[in-house]
Amino acid sequence: MKNSLSSDEKARAAFRKAAKLWRDDTCIDIDEYDPTKTGTCANNKPACQNDGFAHPRDCSKCICPSGYGGPLCNKKPSSCGAEVEASSDWQSFENTLAAGDAGEERDEYKRCTYWIKVPDNVSNAKIEVTIVELPDKFFKDGCIYAGVEIKAHPDKRRTGYRFCSQKDVGTVLSSNSSLVPVITYSASRTDAFSTKLEYRYTLEEN
């Protein structure tokens, strides 16, 4: 079975798609390993950032944790969203992901990725994010249908903290870095998913 799977690109593509859906639904990351590629990039590894790692089939680029993109994982993913700069005062943003069209076949999530950043001229600061508004109709353990994911953990490889209930309103998260990716996502074909957050930076005590 292993030999047929590795030689059948269609089967491998199907497995990769299933692994991606599994990660999205369970917060468990699955990395592909090909023993024939071991050491391929040993002397030519890309300078991956944000806990990315060298692509096993293309040494010119990296495989990035969710919320990061670009060849070296130092760019915001090209999906919708924006880079926003925090200030010492609370600011807010809202995002709405529209429902799918009637009859639309959707087996993946709509996503928007925001980068909340500390200004370049501010040092020793961290980001705080507060959940202000969330709909309640999407609540499900694990937030598997829709939600907002806030990546405030120091290990960027981990799935972020996910929220999808009005009970989460008022939650405040503090980052360990000057950049926090915020990912809104939805697989709903019938209802739009909207969220509102507030954010700011605070100076760390010496």
Short mmCIF file of C-alpha atoms in Angstrom, two decimals:
data_model
loop_
_atom_site.label_atom_id
_atom_site.label_comp_id
_atom_site.label_asym_id
_atom_site.label_seq_id
_atom_site.Cartn_x
_atom_site.Cartn_y
_atom_site.Cartn_z
CA MET A 1 0.00 0.00 0.00
CA LYS A 2 2.82 2.39 0.81
CA ASN A 3 4.45 1.78 -2.58
CA SER A 4 1.22 2.29 -4.54
CA LEU A 5 0.42 5.46 -2.59
CA SER A 6 3.84 7.01 -3.17
CA SER A 7 3.73 6.21 -6.91
CA ASP A 8 0.18 7.42 -7.50
CA GLU A 9 0.17 11.20 -7.54
CA LYS A 10 -3.62 11.37 -7.60
CA ALA A 11 -3.82 9.32 -4.42
CA ARG A 12 -1.16 11.48 -2.80
CA ALA A 13 -3.03 14.63 -3.78
CA ALA A 14 -6.22 13.21 -2.27
CA PHE A 15 -4.36 12.33 0.92
CA ARG A 16 -2.87 15.82 1.18
CA LYS A 17 -6.33 17.33 0.79
CA ALA A 18 -7.76 15.04 3.47
CA ALA A 19 -4.83 15.81 5.77
CA LYS A 20 -5.46 19.54 5.35
CA LEU A 21 -9.15 19.13 6.23
CA TRP A 22 -8.17 16.99 9.22
CA ARG A 23 -5.84 19.71 10.44
CA ASP A 24 -8.51 22.37 10.01
CA ASP A 25 -11.12 20.33 11.90
CA THR A 26 -8.98 18.94 14.72
CA CYS A 27 -6.09 21.40 15.20
CA ILE A 28 -3.69 18.47 14.60
CA ASP A 29 -0.94 19.30 12.13
CA ILE A 30 0.18 16.59 9.70
CA ASP A 31 3.54 16.87 7.94
CA GLU A 32 4.34 14.87 4.82
CA TYR A 33 7.52 12.81 4.97
CA ASP A 34 9.20 11.25 1.95
CA PRO A 35 12.30 9.20 2.85
CA THR A 36 13.63 9.47 -0.71
CA LYS A 37 13.96 13.22 -0.22
CA THR A 38 15.92 13.06 3.03
CA GLY A 39 18.90 15.37 2.89
CA THR A 40 17.90 16.92 -0.46
CA CYS A 41 18.07 20.44 0.98
CA ALA A 42 20.84 19.69 3.46
CA ASN A 43 23.29 22.07 1.79
CA ASN A 44 20.76 24.42 0.26
CA LYS A 45 18.11 25.09 2.88
CA PRO A 46 16.01 28.23 2.50
CA ALA A 47 16.11 30.70 5.38
CA CYS A 48 12.62 29.83 6.62
CA GLN A 49 11.14 32.21 9.20
CA ASN A 50 8.33 31.94 11.73
CA ASP A 51 8.93 28.23 12.38
CA GLY A 52 8.53 27.24 8.73
CA PHE A 53 10.64 24.42 7.29
CA ALA A 54 12.16 23.57 3.92
CA HIS A 55 9.78 22.17 1.32
CA PRO A 56 10.84 18.55 0.69
CA ARG A 57 10.32 18.86 -3.08
CA ASP A 58 11.43 22.45 -3.67
CA CYS A 59 14.46 23.75 -1.79
CA SER A 60 13.75 27.33 -2.88
CA LYS A 61 10.74 27.71 -0.59
CA CYS A 62 9.33 26.79 2.80
CA ILE A 63 6.23 25.13 4.16
CA CYS A 64 4.68 27.68 6.49
CA PRO A 65 2.53 27.45 9.61
CA SER A 66 -1.01 28.73 9.18
CA GLY A 67 -1.14 32.51 9.23
CA TYR A 68 2.18 32.92 7.41
CA GLY A 69 2.99 32.89 3.70
CA GLY A 70 5.51 33.75 1.03
CA PRO A 71 8.52 31.65 -0.01
CA LEU A 72 10.20 32.19 3.39
CA CYS A 73 7.08 32.43 5.62
CA ASN A 74 7.73 36.11 6.26
CA LYS A 75 4.69 37.43 4.37
CA LYS A 76 0.98 37.53 5.06
CA PRO A 77 -0.84 34.82 3.10
CA SER A 78 -2.29 36.07 -0.17
CA SER A 79 -5.87 35.38 0.93
CA CYS A 80 -8.13 38.27 1.90
CA GLY A 81 -7.30 40.30 4.98
CA ALA A 82 -4.80 43.04 5.70
CA GLU A 83 -1.78 44.08 7.73
CA VAL A 84 -2.80 46.48 10.49
CA GLU A 85 -0.56 48.45 12.83
CA ALA A 86 -1.43 48.55 16.50
CA SER A 87 -1.18 51.65 18.67
CA SER A 88 -1.20 52.06 22.42
CA ASP A 89 -4.95 52.82 22.20
CA TRP A 90 -7.57 50.22 21.43
CA GLN A 91 -8.53 50.01 17.76
CA SER A 92 -11.11 47.75 16.18
CA PHE A 93 -11.73 45.87 12.99
CA GLU A 94 -14.62 43.80 11.71
CA ASN A 95 -14.63 40.97 9.21
CA THR A 96 -17.52 39.20 7.51
CA LEU A 97 -17.20 36.01 5.49
CA ALA A 98 -20.17 35.67 3.16
CA ALA A 99 -22.13 32.44 2.92
CA GLY A 100 -21.54 30.20 -0.06
CA ASP A 101 -23.79 30.40 -3.08
CA ALA A 102 -26.84 28.14 -3.12
CA GLY A 103 -25.82 24.70 -4.31
CA GLU A 104 -22.13 25.57 -4.12
CA GLU A 105 -19.90 22.59 -3.46
CA ARG A 106 -17.55 23.65 -0.70
CA ASP A 107 -15.20 21.23 1.01
CA GLU A 108 -12.75 23.85 2.22
CA TYR A 109 -13.00 26.98 4.34
CA LYS A 110 -13.20 30.57 3.25
CA ARG A 111 -10.40 32.39 5.06
CA CYS A 112 -9.15 35.89 5.73
CA THR A 113 -5.82 36.47 7.45
CA TYR A 114 -4.94 39.66 9.30
CA TRP A 115 -1.53 40.55 10.67
CA ILE A 116 -1.63 42.78 13.75
CA LYS A 117 1.82 44.32 14.15
CA VAL A 118 3.68 46.53 16.59
CA PRO A 119 5.13 49.60 14.80
CA ASP A 120 8.75 49.19 13.75
CA ASN A 121 9.85 52.11 15.93
CA VAL A 122 8.41 50.55 19.12
CA SER A 123 10.45 47.97 21.03
CA ASN A 124 9.69 45.67 23.96
CA ALA A 125 5.99 45.59 23.14
CA LYS A 126 3.40 42.86 22.82
CA ILE A 127 -0.03 42.68 21.23
CA GLU A 128 -3.32 42.40 23.11
CA VAL A 129 -6.48 41.26 21.31
CA THR A 130 -10.02 41.42 22.74
CA ILE A 131 -13.02 39.61 21.29
CA VAL A 132 -15.87 42.13 21.02
CA GLU A 133 -18.54 40.40 18.93
CA LEU A 134 -19.20 36.86 17.71
CA PRO A 135 -22.36 35.17 16.41
CA ASP A 136 -23.69 32.26 18.44
CA LYS A 137 -25.20 30.10 15.71
CA PHE A 138 -21.79 28.67 14.76
CA PHE A 139 -20.87 27.35 18.19
CA LYS A 140 -19.51 23.81 18.10
CA ASP A 141 -16.73 22.20 20.13
CA GLY A 142 -13.50 22.84 18.27
CA CYS A 143 -15.15 25.61 16.20
CA ILE A 144 -15.16 23.27 13.21
CA TYR A 145 -17.73 25.17 11.12
CA ALA A 146 -16.58 28.77 11.51
CA GLY A 147 -14.63 30.92 13.92
CA VAL A 148 -11.75 33.25 14.55
CA GLU A 149 -8.28 31.88 15.26
CA ILE A 150 -5.81 34.09 17.13
CA LYS A 151 -2.20 32.92 16.97
CA ALA A 152 -0.78 34.36 20.18
CA HIS A 153 1.23 31.30 21.27
CA PRO A 154 5.05 31.56 21.13
CA ASP A 155 5.22 28.32 19.10
CA LYS A 156 4.03 29.51 15.69
CA ARG A 157 3.57 25.94 14.47
CA ARG A 158 0.62 25.45 16.77
CA THR A 159 -2.93 26.11 15.72
CA GLY A 160 -4.07 29.35 17.34
CA TYR A 161 -6.73 29.84 19.98
CA ARG A 162 -10.13 29.38 18.31
CA PHE A 163 -13.38 31.10 19.27
CA CYS A 164 -16.91 30.79 17.86
CA SER A 165 -19.37 31.53 20.69
CA GLN A 166 -20.85 34.62 22.30
CA LYS A 167 -19.55 33.19 25.56
CA ASP A 168 -16.06 34.05 24.27
CA VAL A 169 -16.87 37.77 24.03
CA GLY A 170 -14.64 39.72 26.40
CA THR A 171 -11.74 37.27 26.16
CA VAL A 172 -8.37 39.04 26.07
CA LEU A 173 -5.26 37.39 24.66
CA SER A 174 -1.71 38.68 25.02
CA SER A 175 1.00 37.71 22.57
CA ASN A 176 4.63 36.88 23.16
CA SER A 177 5.77 38.71 20.05
CA SER A 178 5.27 41.88 18.03
CA LEU A 179 3.12 40.12 15.41
CA VAL A 180 -0.16 38.25 15.82
CA PRO A 181 -1.89 36.55 12.88
CA VAL A 182 -5.68 36.52 13.16
CA ILE A 183 -7.53 34.11 10.87
CA THR A 184 -11.28 34.20 10.29
CA TYR A 185 -12.72 31.14 8.58
CA SER A 186 -16.07 29.64 7.62
CA ALA A 187 -17.39 26.59 5.81
CA SER A 188 -21.03 27.69 5.98
CA ARG A 189 -23.10 27.62 2.81
CA THR A 190 -26.12 29.29 4.42
CA ASP A 191 -24.99 32.00 6.86
CA ALA A 192 -22.38 34.74 6.88
CA PHE A 193 -19.87 34.72 9.73
CA SER A 194 -18.96 38.07 11.28
CA THR A 195 -16.56 38.95 14.03
CA LYS A 196 -15.33 42.14 15.67
CA LEU A 197 -12.05 42.47 17.56
CA GLU A 198 -10.13 45.21 19.32
CA TYR A 199 -6.35 45.34 19.52
CA ARG A 200 -3.50 47.43 20.89
CA TYR A 201 0.12 47.08 21.96
CA THR A 202 1.41 47.31 25.51
CA LEU A 203 4.97 47.84 26.63
CA GLU A 204 6.58 44.97 28.47
CA GLU A 205 7.95 45.69 31.92
CA ASN A 206 11.71 45.39 32.26
#
